[in-house]
Amino acid sequence: MCKNLMLLGLLFSVNVLAATPQELLKQYEAQAKQENPAFSGFSASNGASFFKAEHAHSSGQKVSCSTCHTTDPRNQGKTRANKVIEPMAIIANPQRFTDAAKVEKWFGRNCKDVLERACTAQEKGDYLQYLVTVK
Amino acid sequence: MKKWMQFLILMTSITSTSALLASGGIDGGGGNAMPPATNAKWKTECSGCHMLYHPGLLPERSWNKMMNGLDKHFGENATLDAATRDEIKRFLVANSAEKSTNRRSNRIDQSIPSDATPLRITETRYFTSKHDEVSPLTFKRKNIGSAANCIACHKNAEKGDFSESQIRIPR
């Protein structure tokens, strides 16, 4: 009994981590509704401008998501330490947005790096909507 | 001294020198790769932004300091949850330069003053002395980027293999 429960728990936690972009969009939608009662859906075009928008960082540099991911999410990007980053667009890289913990980890780091704050659920959803839509 | 004795001395010194050279020489390291070390969390979490740096490249105190400051990791945010961070820290410490029997690792450790805790391998005296013939402009080449990108020139760098026969500087 106890063993079965543990197994169930294990299966459940694995399931929670493995995700599809659509499931993640649903989660962000639920969060966005909590953050903003007037929430009216995600916008791929807002996501596209978010992806390219330059921010004046307190370090004096201009940074954006495109600094590393390039302005075309179908392209490979590059880190500051010169390592290739595989494309972000789902069509070019089906591995993207399939691991909820990984997605949250990188949103956490990259939003702080670029915006110097956490991203809102609206921003994450718009961004993901854009990456799902890019053909 | 008798001729034959002189000859004998000459012969022994030649053979011992060549034995020394064959074993990797006085300057050592030879082709000896660092011992294999692996940990799944380290592999995924420490290879997202750059190549994997073998734990034998820095001493324990450096890894501890680095792992305690991942929120400001060379100007980037590399934070991990506490459990993952601690597991990786233990792995790095257990395989660190001074804990290793590898000669290169020991030389790196010895090249660091005891009151210093470098976070960069590229700042150690061992590194700078091995690369004093590589110009700063070479490191800046587009397909290299910086001295920290070992794997651009040492193709087996992630395995801790820096042997001279494997070095190729990309054009």
PDB file of C-alpha atoms in Angstrom:
ATOM      1  CA  MET A   1       0.000   0.000   0.000  1.00  0.00           C
ATOM      2  CA  CYS A   2       2.656   2.394   1.126  1.00  0.00           C
ATOM      3  CA  LYS A   3       4.811   1.403  -1.841  1.00  0.00           C
ATOM      4  CA  ASN A   4       1.921   1.885  -4.229  1.00  0.00           C
ATOM      5  CA  LEU A   5       1.290   5.327  -2.894  1.00  0.00           C
ATOM      6  CA  MET A   6       4.922   6.231  -3.326  1.00  0.00           C
ATOM      7  CA  LEU A   7       4.849   4.956  -6.895  1.00  0.00           C
ATOM      8  CA  LEU A   8       1.744   6.985  -7.558  1.00  0.00           C
ATOM      9  CA  GLY A   9       3.407  10.058  -6.127  1.00  0.00           C
ATOM     10  CA  LEU A  10       6.437   9.483  -8.334  1.00  0.00           C
ATOM     11  CA  LEU A  11       4.326   9.082 -11.455  1.00  0.00           C
ATOM     12  CA  PHE A  12       2.410  12.194 -10.577  1.00  0.00           C
ATOM     13  CA  SER A  13       5.475  14.355 -10.019  1.00  0.00           C
ATOM     14  CA  VAL A  14       7.013  13.191 -13.297  1.00  0.00           C
ATOM     15  CA  ASN A  15       3.763  14.038 -15.043  1.00  0.00           C
ATOM     16  CA  VAL A  16       3.672  17.492 -13.575  1.00  0.00           C
ATOM     17  CA  LEU A  17       7.148  18.281 -14.875  1.00  0.00           C
ATOM     18  CA  ALA A  18       6.674  16.927 -18.391  1.00  0.00           C
ATOM     19  CA  ALA A  19       4.497  19.367 -20.290  1.00  0.00           C
ATOM     20  CA  THR A  20       3.474  20.633 -23.691  1.00  0.00           C
ATOM     21  CA  PRO A  21       3.509  24.287 -24.744  1.00  0.00           C
ATOM     22  CA  GLN A  22      -0.315  24.173 -24.729  1.00  0.00           C
ATOM     23  CA  GLU A  23      -0.455  22.952 -21.132  1.00  0.00           C
ATOM     24  CA  LEU A  24       1.982  25.657 -20.094  1.00  0.00           C
ATOM     25  CA  LEU A  25      -0.139  28.280 -21.834  1.00  0.00           C
ATOM     26  CA  LYS A  26      -3.144  27.081 -19.800  1.00  0.00           C
ATOM     27  CA  GLN A  27      -1.136  27.400 -16.579  1.00  0.00           C
ATOM     28  CA  TYR A  28       0.019  30.910 -17.442  1.00  0.00           C
ATOM     29  CA  GLU A  29      -3.551  31.811 -18.344  1.00  0.00           C
ATOM     30  CA  ALA A  30      -4.785  30.732 -14.917  1.00  0.00           C
ATOM     31  CA  GLN A  31      -2.010  32.770 -13.264  1.00  0.00           C
ATOM     32  CA  ALA A  32      -2.629  35.788 -15.482  1.00  0.00           C
ATOM     33  CA  LYS A  33      -6.300  35.796 -14.515  1.00  0.00           C
ATOM     34  CA  GLN A  34      -5.274  35.910 -10.870  1.00  0.00           C
ATOM     35  CA  GLU A  35      -2.772  38.695 -11.439  1.00  0.00           C
ATOM     36  CA  ASN A  36      -5.225  40.700 -13.502  1.00  0.00           C
ATOM     37  CA  PRO A  37      -9.030  40.212 -13.379  1.00  0.00           C
ATOM     38  CA  ALA A  38      -9.330  42.116 -16.673  1.00  0.00           C
ATOM     39  CA  PHE A  39      -7.073  39.571 -18.443  1.00  0.00           C
ATOM     40  CA  SER A  40      -8.211  39.178 -22.047  1.00  0.00           C
ATOM     41  CA  GLY A  41      -5.963  36.488 -23.541  1.00  0.00           C
ATOM     42  CA  PHE A  42      -2.421  36.233 -24.854  1.00  0.00           C
ATOM     43  CA  SER A  43      -1.112  38.059 -27.889  1.00  0.00           C
ATOM     44  CA  ALA A  44       1.577  36.686 -30.184  1.00  0.00           C
ATOM     45  CA  SER A  45       2.362  40.153 -31.518  1.00  0.00           C
ATOM     46  CA  ASN A  46       2.894  41.510 -27.999  1.00  0.00           C
ATOM     47  CA  GLY A  47       5.120  38.489 -27.417  1.00  0.00           C
ATOM     48  CA  ALA A  48       7.120  39.353 -30.526  1.00  0.00           C
ATOM     49  CA  SER A  49       7.732  42.928 -29.361  1.00  0.00           C
ATOM     50  CA  PHE A  50       8.576  41.697 -25.863  1.00  0.00           C
ATOM     51  CA  PHE A  51      11.173  39.350 -27.375  1.00  0.00           C
ATOM     52  CA  LYS A  52      12.906  42.199 -29.225  1.00  0.00           C
ATOM     53  CA  ALA A  53      12.374  45.098 -26.816  1.00  0.00           C
ATOM     54  CA  GLU A  54      15.641  46.611 -25.604  1.00  0.00           C
ATOM     55  CA  HIS A  55      15.988  47.559 -21.954  1.00  0.00           C
ATOM     56  CA  ALA A  56      18.496  49.974 -20.523  1.00  0.00           C
ATOM     57  CA  HIS A  57      20.112  47.775 -17.884  1.00  0.00           C
ATOM     58  CA  SER A  58      21.546  49.373 -14.746  1.00  0.00           C
ATOM     59  CA  SER A  59      24.965  48.106 -15.882  1.00  0.00           C
ATOM     60  CA  GLY A  60      24.751  50.644 -18.710  1.00  0.00           C
ATOM     61  CA  GLN A  61      24.251  48.045 -21.434  1.00  0.00           C
ATOM     62  CA  LYS A  62      21.229  47.663 -23.678  1.00  0.00           C
ATOM     63  CA  VAL A  63      19.842  44.155 -23.362  1.00  0.00           C
ATOM     64  CA  SER A  64      16.925  42.154 -24.701  1.00  0.00           C
ATOM     65  CA  CYS A  65      15.900  38.533 -25.007  1.00  0.00           C
ATOM     66  CA  SER A  66      17.266  38.800 -28.545  1.00  0.00           C
ATOM     67  CA  THR A  67      20.758  39.567 -27.228  1.00  0.00           C
ATOM     68  CA  CYS A  68      21.189  35.822 -26.781  1.00  0.00           C
ATOM     69  CA  HIS A  69      18.264  34.284 -28.658  1.00  0.00           C
ATOM     70  CA  THR A  70      18.673  36.564 -31.778  1.00  0.00           C
ATOM     71  CA  THR A  71      15.790  38.518 -33.274  1.00  0.00           C
ATOM     72  CA  ASP A  72      14.540  35.457 -35.174  1.00  0.00           C
ATOM     73  CA  PRO A  73      13.513  32.686 -32.758  1.00  0.00           C
ATOM     74  CA  ARG A  74      13.955  30.117 -35.535  1.00  0.00           C
ATOM     75  CA  ASN A  75      17.703  30.797 -35.466  1.00  0.00           C
ATOM     76  CA  GLN A  76      20.334  29.423 -33.168  1.00  0.00           C
ATOM     77  CA  GLY A  77      21.472  31.941 -30.593  1.00  0.00           C
ATOM     78  CA  LYS A  78      24.658  32.395 -28.620  1.00  0.00           C
ATOM     79  CA  THR A  79      25.443  32.885 -24.926  1.00  0.00           C
ATOM     80  CA  ARG A  80      27.882  35.499 -23.638  1.00  0.00           C
ATOM     81  CA  ALA A  81      30.361  32.663 -23.187  1.00  0.00           C
ATOM     82  CA  ASN A  82      30.023  31.758 -26.863  1.00  0.00           C
ATOM     83  CA  LYS A  83      27.991  28.596 -26.568  1.00  0.00           C
ATOM     84  CA  VAL A  84      25.299  27.858 -29.153  1.00  0.00           C
ATOM     85  CA  ILE A  85      21.678  28.118 -27.919  1.00  0.00           C
ATOM     86  CA  GLU A  86      19.259  25.978 -29.880  1.00  0.00           C
ATOM     87  CA  PRO A  87      16.284  27.867 -31.439  1.00  0.00           C
ATOM     88  CA  MET A  88      13.370  28.923 -29.240  1.00  0.00           C
ATOM     89  CA  ALA A  89      10.549  28.599 -31.824  1.00  0.00           C
ATOM     90  CA  ILE A  90       8.670  25.326 -31.364  1.00  0.00           C
ATOM     91  CA  ILE A  91       8.660  24.705 -35.103  1.00  0.00           C
ATOM     92  CA  ALA A  92      12.463  24.773 -35.175  1.00  0.00           C
ATOM     93  CA  ASN A  93      12.972  22.987 -31.852  1.00  0.00           C
ATOM     94  CA  PRO A  94      10.200  20.722 -30.536  1.00  0.00           C
ATOM     95  CA  GLN A  95      12.153  20.199 -27.267  1.00  0.00           C
ATOM     96  CA  ARG A  96      11.265  23.704 -26.123  1.00  0.00           C
ATOM     97  CA  PHE A  97       8.594  24.202 -23.459  1.00  0.00           C
ATOM     98  CA  THR A  98       8.270  20.516 -22.636  1.00  0.00           C
ATOM     99  CA  ASP A  99       9.747  20.673 -19.125  1.00  0.00           C
ATOM    100  CA  ALA A 100       7.924  23.014 -16.769  1.00  0.00           C
ATOM    101  CA  ALA A 101      10.745  23.209 -14.217  1.00  0.00           C
ATOM    102  CA  LYS A 102      13.294  24.064 -16.895  1.00  0.00           C
ATOM    103  CA  VAL A 103      11.041  26.729 -18.404  1.00  0.00           C
ATOM    104  CA  GLU A 104      10.453  28.374 -15.032  1.00  0.00           C
ATOM    105  CA  LYS A 105      14.157  28.221 -14.161  1.00  0.00           C
ATOM    106  CA  TRP A 106      15.147  30.073 -17.331  1.00  0.00           C
ATOM    107  CA  PHE A 107      12.306  32.561 -17.202  1.00  0.00           C
ATOM    108  CA  GLY A 108      13.423  33.257 -13.639  1.00  0.00           C
ATOM    109  CA  ARG A 109      17.061  33.846 -14.570  1.00  0.00           C
ATOM    110  CA  ASN A 110      16.623  35.585 -17.905  1.00  0.00           C
ATOM    111  CA  CYS A 111      13.873  37.950 -16.829  1.00  0.00           C
ATOM    112  CA  LYS A 112      16.015  39.063 -13.883  1.00  0.00           C
ATOM    113  CA  ASP A 113      19.018  39.441 -16.167  1.00  0.00           C
ATOM    114  CA  VAL A 114      17.215  41.455 -18.803  1.00  0.00           C
ATOM    115  CA  LEU A 115      14.368  43.274 -17.002  1.00  0.00           C
ATOM    116  CA  GLU A 116      15.886  43.225 -13.502  1.00  0.00           C
ATOM    117  CA  ARG A 117      12.578  41.838 -12.240  1.00  0.00           C
ATOM    118  CA  ALA A 118      10.457  38.709 -12.656  1.00  0.00           C
ATOM    119  CA  CYS A 119       8.275  38.383 -15.756  1.00  0.00           C
ATOM    120  CA  THR A 120       4.525  38.496 -15.286  1.00  0.00           C
ATOM    121  CA  ALA A 121       2.317  35.577 -16.349  1.00  0.00           C
ATOM    122  CA  GLN A 122       0.988  37.847 -19.094  1.00  0.00           C
ATOM    123  CA  GLU A 123       4.494  38.401 -20.467  1.00  0.00           C
ATOM    124  CA  LYS A 124       5.364  34.706 -20.288  1.00  0.00           C
ATOM    125  CA  GLY A 125       2.126  33.741 -22.011  1.00  0.00           C
ATOM    126  CA  ASP A 126       2.511  36.341 -24.781  1.00  0.00           C
ATOM    127  CA  TYR A 127       6.081  35.203 -25.352  1.00  0.00           C
ATOM    128  CA  LEU A 128       5.104  31.538 -25.526  1.00  0.00           C
ATOM    129  CA  GLN A 129       2.115  32.318 -27.755  1.00  0.00           C
ATOM    130  CA  TYR A 130       4.543  34.008 -30.140  1.00  0.00           C
ATOM    131  CA  LEU A 131       6.954  31.054 -30.143  1.00  0.00           C
ATOM    132  CA  VAL A 132       4.128  28.601 -30.797  1.00  0.00           C
ATOM    133  CA  THR A 133       2.784  30.709 -33.679  1.00  0.00           C
ATOM    134  CA  VAL A 134       6.063  31.410 -35.515  1.00  0.00           C
ATOM    135  CA  LYS A 135       6.057  29.401 -38.743  1.00  0.00           C
TER     136      LYS A 135
ATOM    137  CA  MET B   1      88.840   9.423 -15.419  1.00  0.00           C
ATOM    138  CA  LYS B   2      88.926   6.370 -17.581  1.00  0.00           C
ATOM    139  CA  LYS B   3      87.335   6.658 -21.055  1.00  0.00           C
ATOM    140  CA  TRP B   4      84.921   3.747 -20.445  1.00  0.00           C
ATOM    141  CA  MET B   5      83.660   5.287 -17.205  1.00  0.00           C
ATOM    142  CA  GLN B   6      82.949   8.605 -18.931  1.00  0.00           C
ATOM    143  CA  PHE B   7      81.066   6.702 -21.589  1.00  0.00           C
ATOM    144  CA  LEU B   8      79.014   4.843 -18.973  1.00  0.00           C
ATOM    145  CA  ILE B   9      78.025   8.087 -17.233  1.00  0.00           C
ATOM    146  CA  LEU B  10      77.043   9.639 -20.550  1.00  0.00           C
ATOM    147  CA  MET B  11      74.920   6.621 -21.461  1.00  0.00           C
ATOM    148  CA  THR B  12      73.073   6.538 -18.142  1.00  0.00           C
ATOM    149  CA  SER B  13      72.309  10.233 -18.287  1.00  0.00           C
ATOM    150  CA  ILE B  14      70.944   9.900 -21.827  1.00  0.00           C
ATOM    151  CA  THR B  15      68.707   6.977 -20.938  1.00  0.00           C
ATOM    152  CA  SER B  16      67.382   8.607 -17.786  1.00  0.00           C
ATOM    153  CA  THR B  17      66.614  11.842 -19.626  1.00  0.00           C
ATOM    154  CA  SER B  18      64.686  10.017 -22.316  1.00  0.00           C
ATOM    155  CA  ALA B  19      62.826   7.984 -19.718  1.00  0.00           C
ATOM    156  CA  LEU B  20      61.879  11.252 -18.034  1.00  0.00           C
ATOM    157  CA  LEU B  21      60.700  12.705 -21.351  1.00  0.00           C
ATOM    158  CA  ALA B  22      58.666   9.620 -22.200  1.00  0.00           C
ATOM    159  CA  SER B  23      56.914   9.716 -18.855  1.00  0.00           C
ATOM    160  CA  GLY B  24      55.722  13.228 -19.501  1.00  0.00           C
ATOM    161  CA  GLY B  25      58.864  15.077 -18.549  1.00  0.00           C
ATOM    162  CA  ILE B  26      59.824  17.378 -15.741  1.00  0.00           C
ATOM    163  CA  ASP B  27      57.150  19.855 -16.708  1.00  0.00           C
ATOM    164  CA  GLY B  28      54.740  17.000 -16.538  1.00  0.00           C
ATOM    165  CA  GLY B  29      51.124  16.488 -17.158  1.00  0.00           C
ATOM    166  CA  GLY B  30      52.071  14.896 -20.451  1.00  0.00           C
ATOM    167  CA  GLY B  31      48.963  13.523 -22.078  1.00  0.00           C
ATOM    168  CA  ASN B  32      47.430  12.625 -18.722  1.00  0.00           C
ATOM    169  CA  ALA B  33      43.773  13.508 -18.805  1.00  0.00           C
ATOM    170  CA  MET B  34      42.062  14.320 -15.531  1.00  0.00           C
ATOM    171  CA  PRO B  35      40.220  11.308 -14.116  1.00  0.00           C
ATOM    172  CA  PRO B  36      36.649  10.949 -15.370  1.00  0.00           C
ATOM    173  CA  ALA B  37      34.148  12.595 -13.042  1.00  0.00           C
ATOM    174  CA  THR B  38      30.471  12.837 -13.681  1.00  0.00           C
ATOM    175  CA  ASN B  39      27.215  13.844 -12.079  1.00  0.00           C
ATOM    176  CA  ALA B  40      23.950  14.207 -13.980  1.00  0.00           C
ATOM    177  CA  LYS B  41      22.837  17.459 -12.312  1.00  0.00           C
ATOM    178  CA  TRP B  42      26.224  19.074 -12.866  1.00  0.00           C
ATOM    179  CA  LYS B  43      26.130  18.041 -16.519  1.00  0.00           C
ATOM    180  CA  THR B  44      22.752  19.660 -17.234  1.00  0.00           C
ATOM    181  CA  GLU B  45      23.001  22.688 -14.957  1.00  0.00           C
ATOM    182  CA  CYS B  46      26.575  23.746 -15.648  1.00  0.00           C
ATOM    183  CA  SER B  47      26.603  23.337 -19.424  1.00  0.00           C
ATOM    184  CA  GLY B  48      23.720  25.627 -20.459  1.00  0.00           C
ATOM    185  CA  CYS B  49      25.795  28.762 -20.917  1.00  0.00           C
ATOM    186  CA  HIS B  50      29.285  27.394 -21.564  1.00  0.00           C
ATOM    187  CA  MET B  51      31.311  24.190 -21.823  1.00  0.00           C
ATOM    188  CA  LEU B  52      31.529  21.933 -18.769  1.00  0.00           C
ATOM    189  CA  TYR B  53      34.568  22.793 -16.679  1.00  0.00           C
ATOM    190  CA  HIS B  54      36.157  19.708 -15.116  1.00  0.00           C
ATOM    191  CA  PRO B  55      36.098  19.911 -11.286  1.00  0.00           C
ATOM    192  CA  GLY B  56      39.867  19.231 -11.242  1.00  0.00           C
ATOM    193  CA  LEU B  57      40.472  22.690 -12.724  1.00  0.00           C
ATOM    194  CA  LEU B  58      39.882  24.630  -9.467  1.00  0.00           C
ATOM    195  CA  PRO B  59      40.485  24.023  -5.758  1.00  0.00           C
ATOM    196  CA  GLU B  60      37.740  23.305  -3.237  1.00  0.00           C
ATOM    197  CA  ARG B  61      37.588  26.865  -1.859  1.00  0.00           C
ATOM    198  CA  SER B  62      36.969  28.249  -5.347  1.00  0.00           C
ATOM    199  CA  TRP B  63      34.061  25.880  -6.017  1.00  0.00           C
ATOM    200  CA  ASN B  64      32.554  26.652  -2.623  1.00  0.00           C
ATOM    201  CA  LYS B  65      32.727  30.378  -3.238  1.00  0.00           C
ATOM    202  CA  MET B  66      31.306  30.027  -6.751  1.00  0.00           C
ATOM    203  CA  MET B  67      28.413  27.807  -5.663  1.00  0.00           C
ATOM    204  CA  ASN B  68      27.534  30.229  -2.865  1.00  0.00           C
ATOM    205  CA  GLY B  69      27.234  33.138  -5.287  1.00  0.00           C
ATOM    206  CA  LEU B  70      25.360  31.769  -8.293  1.00  0.00           C
ATOM    207  CA  ASP B  71      22.964  34.737  -8.318  1.00  0.00           C
ATOM    208  CA  LYS B  72      25.903  36.887  -9.438  1.00  0.00           C
ATOM    209  CA  HIS B  73      27.855  34.447 -11.594  1.00  0.00           C
ATOM    210  CA  PHE B  74      30.161  36.512 -13.835  1.00  0.00           C
ATOM    211  CA  GLY B  75      27.413  39.074 -14.302  1.00  0.00           C
ATOM    212  CA  GLU B  76      24.698  36.488 -14.894  1.00  0.00           C
ATOM    213  CA  ASN B  77      22.039  34.831 -12.842  1.00  0.00           C
ATOM    214  CA  ALA B  78      22.761  31.094 -12.567  1.00  0.00           C
ATOM    215  CA  THR B  79      20.708  30.327  -9.441  1.00  0.00           C
ATOM    216  CA  LEU B  80      19.608  26.789  -8.651  1.00  0.00           C
ATOM    217  CA  ASP B  81      17.264  25.354  -6.057  1.00  0.00           C
ATOM    218  CA  ALA B  82      19.101  24.605  -2.794  1.00  0.00           C
ATOM    219  CA  ALA B  83      19.086  20.798  -3.160  1.00  0.00           C
ATOM    220  CA  THR B  84      20.541  20.853  -6.681  1.00  0.00           C
ATOM    221  CA  ARG B  85      23.106  23.467  -5.731  1.00  0.00           C
ATOM    222  CA  ASP B  86      24.301  21.445  -2.733  1.00  0.00           C
ATOM    223  CA  GLU B  87      24.537  18.215  -4.700  1.00  0.00           C
ATOM    224  CA  ILE B  88      26.641  19.902  -7.387  1.00  0.00           C
ATOM    225  CA  LYS B  89      28.787  21.617  -4.768  1.00  0.00           C
ATOM    226  CA  ARG B  90      29.554  18.280  -3.078  1.00  0.00           C
ATOM    227  CA  PHE B  91      30.459  16.761  -6.435  1.00  0.00           C
ATOM    228  CA  LEU B  92      32.793  19.630  -7.373  1.00  0.00           C
ATOM    229  CA  VAL B  93      34.481  19.617  -3.963  1.00  0.00           C
ATOM    230  CA  ALA B  94      34.997  15.824  -3.981  1.00  0.00           C
ATOM    231  CA  ASN B  95      36.770  16.055  -7.353  1.00  0.00           C
ATOM    232  CA  SER B  96      38.513  19.399  -6.863  1.00  0.00           C
ATOM    233  CA  ALA B  97      42.103  20.157  -7.876  1.00  0.00           C
ATOM    234  CA  GLU B  98      43.741  19.485  -4.499  1.00  0.00           C
ATOM    235  CA  LYS B  99      41.763  16.289  -3.914  1.00  0.00           C
ATOM    236  CA  SER B 100      42.864  14.894  -7.268  1.00  0.00           C
ATOM    237  CA  THR B 101      45.957  12.756  -7.877  1.00  0.00           C
ATOM    238  CA  ASN B 102      46.176  14.222 -11.371  1.00  0.00           C
ATOM    239  CA  ARG B 103      49.377  16.156 -11.939  1.00  0.00           C
ATOM    240  CA  ARG B 104      47.801  19.004 -13.881  1.00  0.00           C
ATOM    241  CA  SER B 105      45.198  19.500 -11.168  1.00  0.00           C
ATOM    242  CA  ASN B 106      47.913  19.568  -8.513  1.00  0.00           C
ATOM    243  CA  ARG B 107      49.945  22.089 -10.541  1.00  0.00           C
ATOM    244  CA  ILE B 108      46.914  24.337 -10.925  1.00  0.00           C
ATOM    245  CA  ASP B 109      46.360  24.172  -7.178  1.00  0.00           C
ATOM    246  CA  GLN B 110      50.025  24.903  -6.427  1.00  0.00           C
ATOM    247  CA  SER B 111      50.024  27.901  -8.768  1.00  0.00           C
ATOM    248  CA  ILE B 112      47.364  29.654  -6.656  1.00  0.00           C
ATOM    249  CA  PRO B 113      48.589  31.659  -3.628  1.00  0.00           C
ATOM    250  CA  SER B 114      47.087  30.237  -0.437  1.00  0.00           C
ATOM    251  CA  ASP B 115      45.327  33.502   0.370  1.00  0.00           C
ATOM    252  CA  ALA B 116      43.616  33.704  -3.043  1.00  0.00           C
ATOM    253  CA  THR B 117      40.310  32.160  -4.121  1.00  0.00           C
ATOM    254  CA  PRO B 118      40.077  32.628  -7.891  1.00  0.00           C
ATOM    255  CA  LEU B 119      36.746  31.959  -9.579  1.00  0.00           C
ATOM    256  CA  ARG B 120      38.366  31.804 -12.979  1.00  0.00           C
ATOM    257  CA  ILE B 121      40.660  29.050 -14.172  1.00  0.00           C
ATOM    258  CA  THR B 122      41.865  31.585 -16.728  1.00  0.00           C
ATOM    259  CA  GLU B 123      43.209  33.777 -13.902  1.00  0.00           C
ATOM    260  CA  THR B 124      45.425  31.130 -12.348  1.00  0.00           C
ATOM    261  CA  ARG B 125      49.159  31.387 -12.859  1.00  0.00           C
ATOM    262  CA  TYR B 126      49.142  27.852 -14.240  1.00  0.00           C
ATOM    263  CA  PHE B 127      46.766  28.908 -17.008  1.00  0.00           C
ATOM    264  CA  THR B 128      48.551  32.154 -17.884  1.00  0.00           C
ATOM    265  CA  SER B 129      51.949  30.462 -17.996  1.00  0.00           C
ATOM    266  CA  LYS B 130      50.663  27.719 -20.322  1.00  0.00           C
ATOM    267  CA  HIS B 131      49.119  30.293 -22.665  1.00  0.00           C
ATOM    268  CA  ASP B 132      51.696  33.058 -22.699  1.00  0.00           C
ATOM    269  CA  GLU B 133      52.320  32.359 -26.385  1.00  0.00           C
ATOM    270  CA  VAL B 134      48.660  32.682 -27.350  1.00  0.00           C
ATOM    271  CA  SER B 135      47.885  36.321 -28.160  1.00  0.00           C
ATOM    272  CA  PRO B 136      44.883  38.071 -26.582  1.00  0.00           C
ATOM    273  CA  LEU B 137      43.655  38.749 -30.121  1.00  0.00           C
ATOM    274  CA  THR B 138      43.490  35.017 -30.804  1.00  0.00           C
ATOM    275  CA  PHE B 139      41.239  34.459 -27.789  1.00  0.00           C
ATOM    276  CA  LYS B 140      38.938  37.214 -29.081  1.00  0.00           C
ATOM    277  CA  ARG B 141      38.430  35.590 -32.501  1.00  0.00           C
ATOM    278  CA  LYS B 142      34.791  35.222 -33.397  1.00  0.00           C
ATOM    279  CA  ASN B 143      34.737  31.437 -33.197  1.00  0.00           C
ATOM    280  CA  ILE B 144      36.612  31.386 -29.873  1.00  0.00           C
ATOM    281  CA  GLY B 145      35.219  34.341 -27.914  1.00  0.00           C
ATOM    282  CA  SER B 146      37.401  34.258 -24.818  1.00  0.00           C
ATOM    283  CA  ALA B 147      40.104  32.270 -23.091  1.00  0.00           C
ATOM    284  CA  ALA B 148      37.384  30.611 -21.011  1.00  0.00           C
ATOM    285  CA  ASN B 149      36.154  28.743 -24.089  1.00  0.00           C
ATOM    286  CA  CYS B 150      38.766  25.989 -23.725  1.00  0.00           C
ATOM    287  CA  ILE B 151      36.856  23.607 -25.980  1.00  0.00           C
ATOM    288  CA  ALA B 152      37.394  25.831 -29.022  1.00  0.00           C
ATOM    289  CA  CYS B 153      41.067  24.800 -29.003  1.00  0.00           C
ATOM    290  CA  HIS B 154      41.148  21.696 -26.772  1.00  0.00           C
ATOM    291  CA  LYS B 155      38.492  19.462 -28.282  1.00  0.00           C
ATOM    292  CA  ASN B 156      38.430  17.042 -25.343  1.00  0.00           C
ATOM    293  CA  ALA B 157      38.441  19.798 -22.705  1.00  0.00           C
ATOM    294  CA  GLU B 158      35.180  18.642 -21.132  1.00  0.00           C
ATOM    295  CA  LYS B 159      36.848  15.325 -20.333  1.00  0.00           C
ATOM    296  CA  GLY B 160      39.712  17.160 -18.651  1.00  0.00           C
ATOM    297  CA  ASP B 161      42.058  16.263 -21.516  1.00  0.00           C
ATOM    298  CA  PHE B 162      44.366  19.140 -22.469  1.00  0.00           C
ATOM    299  CA  SER B 163      47.191  17.106 -24.025  1.00  0.00           C
ATOM    300  CA  GLU B 164      49.300  18.944 -26.572  1.00  0.00           C
ATOM    301  CA  SER B 165      48.545  16.457 -29.349  1.00  0.00           C
ATOM    302  CA  GLN B 166      44.865  17.494 -29.176  1.00  0.00           C
ATOM    303  CA  ILE B 167      45.369  21.264 -29.472  1.00  0.00           C
ATOM    304  CA  ARG B 168      44.051  23.000 -32.602  1.00  0.00           C
ATOM    305  CA  ILE B 169      43.467  26.750 -32.728  1.00  0.00           C
ATOM    306  CA  PRO B 170      40.538  27.472 -35.096  1.00  0.00           C
ATOM    307  CA  ARG B 171      41.198  30.048 -37.826  1.00  0.00           C
TER     308      ARG B 171
END
